[in-house]
Amino acid sequence: MTLLNESIKDEISKRFAELEDPVRLVNFTQTIECDYCTETRQIMEELAGLSDLISLDVFNFIEDKDKAQSYGVDKIPATVIMGKKDVGIRFYGIPSGYEFVTILEDIDMISRGDSGLSKATQEKLAALANPLHLQVFVTPT
Amino acid sequence: MVHLAHQFAFESDMVTADMVEVTEFPHLGQRYGVRGVPKTVANEHSAADGALPEAQFLERILATAGLGGSA
């Protein structure tokens, strides 16, 4: 069974036709999959199937412990979205509803290579001298 | 708010940004006192409840994290 229906897939495919640079999805799950691990992995598989520019690696949180550590992933389901390098974008839990759109927006941003932020915001962020870790809490919508 | 936080992470090597689906990680919801969503935590401190425009969101998280800006 697929999670994304055909009309949504068509729409996303059109959107993905505009992609420029490759985007990599890195998903962490485990053998006996946790709540929403299966669905999260499946969403990523279906998205990766919609564009040649999107690749997916699925790792086992327990067996691929080194990988989890190298990405700083401490809970699952976890998904990293990155281009050539990891910029610190993480999804913990299922990105459903509104956050499904966030994934599409993140993919666009990474592929385009432009944050889309205002000049003022870019300048303030460029001035940061210390690490900033943000956690945005959401619920499925 | 998640995409905006991810935009910040994309823009700056200093920033990392997680979406956390709180019903799957209730212990984190408890730890940070999440009563409504979206809620943003910056360097372990509660920074913003609800959705905010880009400039205000940045001000709020920088002030909370003690990295400049005003609350």
PDB file of C-alpha atoms in Angstrom:
ATOM      1  CA  MET A   1       0.000   0.000   0.000  1.00  0.00           C
ATOM      2  CA  THR A   2       1.300   3.461  -0.806  1.00  0.00           C
ATOM      3  CA  LEU A   3       0.906   6.430   1.525  1.00  0.00           C
ATOM      4  CA  LEU A   4       0.863   9.068  -1.186  1.00  0.00           C
ATOM      5  CA  ASN A   5      -2.023   8.840  -3.619  1.00  0.00           C
ATOM      6  CA  GLU A   6      -1.564   9.223  -7.375  1.00  0.00           C
ATOM      7  CA  SER A   7      -2.744  12.822  -7.659  1.00  0.00           C
ATOM      8  CA  ILE A   8      -0.395  13.935  -4.871  1.00  0.00           C
ATOM      9  CA  LYS A   9       2.429  12.026  -6.521  1.00  0.00           C
ATOM     10  CA  ASP A  10       1.699  13.798  -9.816  1.00  0.00           C
ATOM     11  CA  GLU A  11       1.796  17.170  -8.130  1.00  0.00           C
ATOM     12  CA  ILE A  12       5.044  16.406  -6.311  1.00  0.00           C
ATOM     13  CA  SER A  13       6.635  15.051  -9.501  1.00  0.00           C
ATOM     14  CA  LYS A  14       5.857  18.344 -11.241  1.00  0.00           C
ATOM     15  CA  ARG A  15       7.377  20.229  -8.347  1.00  0.00           C
ATOM     16  CA  PHE A  16      10.451  17.993  -8.373  1.00  0.00           C
ATOM     17  CA  ALA A  17      10.916  18.620 -12.119  1.00  0.00           C
ATOM     18  CA  GLU A  18      12.250  22.046 -11.068  1.00  0.00           C
ATOM     19  CA  LEU A  19      14.986  20.601  -8.839  1.00  0.00           C
ATOM     20  CA  GLU A  20      18.552  21.598  -9.653  1.00  0.00           C
ATOM     21  CA  ASP A  21      21.129  19.803  -7.463  1.00  0.00           C
ATOM     22  CA  PRO A  22      20.845  16.322  -5.939  1.00  0.00           C
ATOM     23  CA  VAL A  23      19.267  15.913  -2.504  1.00  0.00           C
ATOM     24  CA  ARG A  24      19.950  13.047  -0.159  1.00  0.00           C
ATOM     25  CA  LEU A  25      17.509  11.663   2.388  1.00  0.00           C
ATOM     26  CA  VAL A  26      18.998   9.641   5.247  1.00  0.00           C
ATOM     27  CA  ASN A  27      16.490   7.679   7.286  1.00  0.00           C
ATOM     28  CA  PHE A  28      17.043   5.788  10.535  1.00  0.00           C
ATOM     29  CA  THR A  29      14.723   2.995  11.593  1.00  0.00           C
ATOM     30  CA  GLN A  30      15.178  -0.420  13.235  1.00  0.00           C
ATOM     31  CA  THR A  31      14.445  -4.081  12.473  1.00  0.00           C
ATOM     32  CA  ILE A  32      11.283  -4.278  14.553  1.00  0.00           C
ATOM     33  CA  GLU A  33      10.089  -0.877  13.466  1.00  0.00           C
ATOM     34  CA  CYS A  34       8.985   1.649  16.084  1.00  0.00           C
ATOM     35  CA  ASP A  35       5.694   3.568  16.021  1.00  0.00           C
ATOM     36  CA  TYR A  36       5.683   5.555  12.780  1.00  0.00           C
ATOM     37  CA  CYS A  37       9.108   4.208  11.730  1.00  0.00           C
ATOM     38  CA  THR A  38       7.474   2.178   8.965  1.00  0.00           C
ATOM     39  CA  GLU A  39       5.371   5.098   7.705  1.00  0.00           C
ATOM     40  CA  THR A  40       8.269   7.545   7.878  1.00  0.00           C
ATOM     41  CA  ARG A  41      10.551   5.219   5.903  1.00  0.00           C
ATOM     42  CA  GLN A  42       7.775   4.605   3.393  1.00  0.00           C
ATOM     43  CA  ILE A  43       7.191   8.343   2.866  1.00  0.00           C
ATOM     44  CA  MET A  44      10.906   8.783   2.166  1.00  0.00           C
ATOM     45  CA  GLU A  45      10.936   5.810  -0.238  1.00  0.00           C
ATOM     46  CA  GLU A  46       7.973   7.195  -2.121  1.00  0.00           C
ATOM     47  CA  LEU A  47       9.507  10.677  -2.342  1.00  0.00           C
ATOM     48  CA  ALA A  48      12.846   9.301  -3.542  1.00  0.00           C
ATOM     49  CA  GLY A  49      10.939   7.368  -6.209  1.00  0.00           C
ATOM     50  CA  LEU A  50       9.586  10.593  -7.685  1.00  0.00           C
ATOM     51  CA  SER A  51      12.861  12.172  -8.808  1.00  0.00           C
ATOM     52  CA  ASP A  52      16.224  10.942 -10.061  1.00  0.00           C
ATOM     53  CA  LEU A  53      17.772  13.820  -8.126  1.00  0.00           C
ATOM     54  CA  ILE A  54      16.583  12.472  -4.763  1.00  0.00           C
ATOM     55  CA  SER A  55      18.425   9.550  -3.199  1.00  0.00           C
ATOM     56  CA  LEU A  56      17.604   7.672  -0.037  1.00  0.00           C
ATOM     57  CA  ASP A  57      19.776   5.763   2.423  1.00  0.00           C
ATOM     58  CA  VAL A  58      18.041   3.769   5.129  1.00  0.00           C
ATOM     59  CA  PHE A  59      20.074   2.825   8.188  1.00  0.00           C
ATOM     60  CA  ASN A  60      19.351   0.635  11.161  1.00  0.00           C
ATOM     61  CA  PHE A  61      19.548   2.675  14.352  1.00  0.00           C
ATOM     62  CA  ILE A  62      20.842  -0.309  16.348  1.00  0.00           C
ATOM     63  CA  GLU A  63      23.066  -2.095  13.804  1.00  0.00           C
ATOM     64  CA  ASP A  64      24.415   1.052  12.151  1.00  0.00           C
ATOM     65  CA  LYS A  65      25.226   2.727  15.431  1.00  0.00           C
ATOM     66  CA  ASP A  66      28.299   4.433  13.971  1.00  0.00           C
ATOM     67  CA  LYS A  67      26.181   6.077  11.279  1.00  0.00           C
ATOM     68  CA  ALA A  68      23.642   7.236  13.846  1.00  0.00           C
ATOM     69  CA  GLN A  69      26.430   8.701  15.928  1.00  0.00           C
ATOM     70  CA  SER A  70      28.072  10.433  13.005  1.00  0.00           C
ATOM     71  CA  TYR A  71      24.768  12.159  12.210  1.00  0.00           C
ATOM     72  CA  GLY A  72      24.121  12.848  15.883  1.00  0.00           C
ATOM     73  CA  VAL A  73      20.861  10.919  15.661  1.00  0.00           C
ATOM     74  CA  ASP A  74      19.721   9.899  19.166  1.00  0.00           C
ATOM     75  CA  LYS A  75      16.128   8.781  18.571  1.00  0.00           C
ATOM     76  CA  ILE A  76      13.983   7.307  15.807  1.00  0.00           C
ATOM     77  CA  PRO A  77      12.298   7.611  13.432  1.00  0.00           C
ATOM     78  CA  ALA A  78      14.865  10.147  12.249  1.00  0.00           C
ATOM     79  CA  THR A  79      15.389  11.699   8.838  1.00  0.00           C
ATOM     80  CA  VAL A  80      18.240  13.901   7.665  1.00  0.00           C
ATOM     81  CA  ILE A  81      17.797  15.985   4.514  1.00  0.00           C
ATOM     82  CA  MET A  82      21.037  17.159   2.962  1.00  0.00           C
ATOM     83  CA  GLY A  83      22.798  18.169  -0.211  1.00  0.00           C
ATOM     84  CA  LYS A  84      26.527  17.626  -0.636  1.00  0.00           C
ATOM     85  CA  LYS A  85      26.969  18.276   3.044  1.00  0.00           C
ATOM     86  CA  ASP A  86      24.958  17.839   6.206  1.00  0.00           C
ATOM     87  CA  VAL A  87      23.766  21.269   7.353  1.00  0.00           C
ATOM     88  CA  GLY A  88      21.987  20.088  10.490  1.00  0.00           C
ATOM     89  CA  ILE A  89      18.433  19.552   9.272  1.00  0.00           C
ATOM     90  CA  ARG A  90      16.597  16.800  11.167  1.00  0.00           C
ATOM     91  CA  PHE A  91      13.102  15.366  11.398  1.00  0.00           C
ATOM     92  CA  TYR A  92      12.383  13.269  14.479  1.00  0.00           C
ATOM     93  CA  GLY A  93       9.086  11.466  14.106  1.00  0.00           C
ATOM     94  CA  ILE A  94       6.740  11.309  11.169  1.00  0.00           C
ATOM     95  CA  PRO A  95       6.522  14.435   9.005  1.00  0.00           C
ATOM     96  CA  SER A  96       2.814  14.345   8.291  1.00  0.00           C
ATOM     97  CA  GLY A  97       0.266  16.999   7.406  1.00  0.00           C
ATOM     98  CA  TYR A  98       1.810  20.435   7.490  1.00  0.00           C
ATOM     99  CA  GLU A  99       5.292  19.021   8.055  1.00  0.00           C
ATOM    100  CA  PHE A 100       5.016  16.955   4.898  1.00  0.00           C
ATOM    101  CA  VAL A 101       4.989  20.285   3.078  1.00  0.00           C
ATOM    102  CA  THR A 102       8.059  21.254   5.122  1.00  0.00           C
ATOM    103  CA  ILE A 103       9.932  18.297   3.626  1.00  0.00           C
ATOM    104  CA  LEU A 104       9.049  19.431   0.112  1.00  0.00           C
ATOM    105  CA  GLU A 105      10.135  22.991   0.951  1.00  0.00           C
ATOM    106  CA  ASP A 106      13.387  21.723   2.464  1.00  0.00           C
ATOM    107  CA  ILE A 107      14.097  19.629  -0.634  1.00  0.00           C
ATOM    108  CA  ASP A 108      13.494  22.673  -2.865  1.00  0.00           C
ATOM    109  CA  MET A 109      15.732  24.855  -0.700  1.00  0.00           C
ATOM    110  CA  ILE A 110      18.618  22.403  -0.626  1.00  0.00           C
ATOM    111  CA  SER A 111      18.393  21.632  -4.315  1.00  0.00           C
ATOM    112  CA  ARG A 112      18.300  25.331  -5.185  1.00  0.00           C
ATOM    113  CA  GLY A 113      21.119  26.106  -2.764  1.00  0.00           C
ATOM    114  CA  ASP A 114      19.358  29.161  -1.381  1.00  0.00           C
ATOM    115  CA  SER A 115      17.843  29.539   2.099  1.00  0.00           C
ATOM    116  CA  GLY A 116      15.376  32.126   0.821  1.00  0.00           C
ATOM    117  CA  LEU A 117      15.916  34.206   3.984  1.00  0.00           C
ATOM    118  CA  SER A 118      16.013  38.002   3.997  1.00  0.00           C
ATOM    119  CA  LYS A 119      19.352  39.787   3.802  1.00  0.00           C
ATOM    120  CA  ALA A 120      18.940  41.048   7.388  1.00  0.00           C
ATOM    121  CA  THR A 121      18.378  37.524   8.720  1.00  0.00           C
ATOM    122  CA  GLN A 122      21.320  36.202   6.717  1.00  0.00           C
ATOM    123  CA  GLU A 123      23.578  38.870   8.208  1.00  0.00           C
ATOM    124  CA  LYS A 124      22.500  38.133  11.775  1.00  0.00           C
ATOM    125  CA  LEU A 125      23.028  34.413  11.271  1.00  0.00           C
ATOM    126  CA  ALA A 126      26.446  35.026   9.713  1.00  0.00           C
ATOM    127  CA  ALA A 127      27.454  36.872  12.888  1.00  0.00           C
ATOM    128  CA  LEU A 128      26.767  33.868  15.143  1.00  0.00           C
ATOM    129  CA  ALA A 129      29.888  32.873  17.036  1.00  0.00           C
ATOM    130  CA  ASN A 130      28.366  30.062  19.083  1.00  0.00           C
ATOM    131  CA  PRO A 131      26.316  26.980  18.239  1.00  0.00           C
ATOM    132  CA  LEU A 132      22.549  27.301  18.212  1.00  0.00           C
ATOM    133  CA  HIS A 133      20.402  24.190  18.498  1.00  0.00           C
ATOM    134  CA  LEU A 134      16.721  24.599  17.687  1.00  0.00           C
ATOM    135  CA  GLN A 135      14.020  22.070  18.467  1.00  0.00           C
ATOM    136  CA  VAL A 136      10.607  22.795  17.020  1.00  0.00           C
ATOM    137  CA  PHE A 137       7.854  20.730  18.610  1.00  0.00           C
ATOM    138  CA  VAL A 138       4.878  19.814  16.475  1.00  0.00           C
ATOM    139  CA  THR A 139       2.017  17.331  16.438  1.00  0.00           C
ATOM    140  CA  PRO A 140       0.619  15.444  13.452  1.00  0.00           C
ATOM    141  CA  THR A 141      -2.031  17.551  11.710  1.00  0.00           C
TER     142      THR A 141
ATOM    143  CA  MET B   1       8.093  27.094  11.996  1.00  0.00           C
ATOM    144  CA  VAL B   2       9.971  23.904  11.175  1.00  0.00           C
ATOM    145  CA  HIS B   3      10.881  25.060   7.682  1.00  0.00           C
ATOM    146  CA  LEU B   4      12.003  28.443   9.010  1.00  0.00           C
ATOM    147  CA  ALA B   5      14.236  26.736  11.590  1.00  0.00           C
ATOM    148  CA  HIS B   6      15.583  24.531   8.784  1.00  0.00           C
ATOM    149  CA  GLN B   7      16.236  27.640   6.669  1.00  0.00           C
ATOM    150  CA  PHE B   8      18.349  28.984   9.548  1.00  0.00           C
ATOM    151  CA  ALA B   9      20.269  25.694   9.680  1.00  0.00           C
ATOM    152  CA  PHE B  10      20.822  25.802   5.942  1.00  0.00           C
ATOM    153  CA  GLU B  11      22.084  29.379   6.119  1.00  0.00           C
ATOM    154  CA  SER B  12      24.455  29.010   9.068  1.00  0.00           C
ATOM    155  CA  ASP B  13      26.939  26.298   9.986  1.00  0.00           C
ATOM    156  CA  MET B  14      26.364  27.276  13.622  1.00  0.00           C
ATOM    157  CA  VAL B  15      22.691  26.295  13.535  1.00  0.00           C
ATOM    158  CA  THR B  16      21.176  22.832  13.750  1.00  0.00           C
ATOM    159  CA  ALA B  17      17.397  22.450  13.674  1.00  0.00           C
ATOM    160  CA  ASP B  18      15.191  19.520  14.594  1.00  0.00           C
ATOM    161  CA  MET B  19      11.533  18.920  14.018  1.00  0.00           C
ATOM    162  CA  VAL B  20      10.304  16.881  16.981  1.00  0.00           C
ATOM    163  CA  GLU B  21       6.903  15.212  16.669  1.00  0.00           C
ATOM    164  CA  VAL B  22       5.984  15.414  20.319  1.00  0.00           C
ATOM    165  CA  THR B  23       3.426  12.596  20.532  1.00  0.00           C
ATOM    166  CA  GLU B  24       6.218  10.177  19.575  1.00  0.00           C
ATOM    167  CA  PHE B  25       8.663  11.649  22.081  1.00  0.00           C
ATOM    168  CA  PRO B  26       6.497  12.554  25.085  1.00  0.00           C
ATOM    169  CA  HIS B  27       9.491  12.644  27.445  1.00  0.00           C
ATOM    170  CA  LEU B  28      10.861  15.594  25.463  1.00  0.00           C
ATOM    171  CA  GLY B  29       7.489  17.298  25.576  1.00  0.00           C
ATOM    172  CA  GLN B  30       7.572  16.924  29.322  1.00  0.00           C
ATOM    173  CA  ARG B  31      11.161  18.041  29.661  1.00  0.00           C
ATOM    174  CA  TYR B  32      10.506  21.295  27.821  1.00  0.00           C
ATOM    175  CA  GLY B  33       6.971  21.844  29.087  1.00  0.00           C
ATOM    176  CA  VAL B  34       5.328  21.615  25.681  1.00  0.00           C
ATOM    177  CA  ARG B  35       1.631  22.435  26.119  1.00  0.00           C
ATOM    178  CA  GLY B  36       0.903  23.749  22.662  1.00  0.00           C
ATOM    179  CA  VAL B  37       2.490  23.539  19.249  1.00  0.00           C
ATOM    180  CA  PRO B  38       4.463  24.757  17.480  1.00  0.00           C
ATOM    181  CA  LYS B  39       6.861  25.408  20.325  1.00  0.00           C
ATOM    182  CA  THR B  40      10.509  26.249  19.737  1.00  0.00           C
ATOM    183  CA  VAL B  41      13.329  25.496  22.144  1.00  0.00           C
ATOM    184  CA  ALA B  42      16.677  27.237  21.581  1.00  0.00           C
ATOM    185  CA  ASN B  43      19.741  25.769  23.274  1.00  0.00           C
ATOM    186  CA  GLU B  44      17.562  24.008  25.848  1.00  0.00           C
ATOM    187  CA  HIS B  45      15.479  27.102  26.686  1.00  0.00           C
ATOM    188  CA  SER B  46      11.913  27.776  25.696  1.00  0.00           C
ATOM    189  CA  ALA B  47      12.078  30.481  23.029  1.00  0.00           C
ATOM    190  CA  ALA B  48       8.769  30.814  21.200  1.00  0.00           C
ATOM    191  CA  ASP B  49       5.207  29.547  21.454  1.00  0.00           C
ATOM    192  CA  GLY B  50       3.192  29.606  18.281  1.00  0.00           C
ATOM    193  CA  ALA B  51       4.137  30.843  14.855  1.00  0.00           C
ATOM    194  CA  LEU B  52       6.143  34.025  14.366  1.00  0.00           C
ATOM    195  CA  PRO B  53       7.378  35.931  11.323  1.00  0.00           C
ATOM    196  CA  GLU B  54      11.023  35.426  10.308  1.00  0.00           C
ATOM    197  CA  ALA B  55      12.556  38.549  11.916  1.00  0.00           C
ATOM    198  CA  GLN B  56      10.743  38.147  15.240  1.00  0.00           C
ATOM    199  CA  PHE B  57      11.436  34.441  15.398  1.00  0.00           C
ATOM    200  CA  LEU B  58      15.159  35.075  14.919  1.00  0.00           C
ATOM    201  CA  GLU B  59      15.196  37.883  17.532  1.00  0.00           C
ATOM    202  CA  ARG B  60      13.428  35.653  20.028  1.00  0.00           C
ATOM    203  CA  ILE B  61      15.701  32.655  19.647  1.00  0.00           C
ATOM    204  CA  LEU B  62      18.884  34.730  19.667  1.00  0.00           C
ATOM    205  CA  ALA B  63      17.780  36.515  22.829  1.00  0.00           C
ATOM    206  CA  THR B  64      16.749  33.260  24.517  1.00  0.00           C
ATOM    207  CA  ALA B  65      20.005  31.561  23.651  1.00  0.00           C
ATOM    208  CA  GLY B  66      21.947  34.597  24.860  1.00  0.00           C
ATOM    209  CA  LEU B  67      23.368  35.158  21.396  1.00  0.00           C
ATOM    210  CA  GLY B  68      22.312  38.756  20.918  1.00  0.00           C
ATOM    211  CA  GLY B  69      19.008  40.299  19.911  1.00  0.00           C
ATOM    212  CA  SER B  70      16.463  41.576  22.400  1.00  0.00           C
ATOM    213  CA  ALA B  71      13.592  39.653  23.987  1.00  0.00           C
TER     214      ALA B  71
END
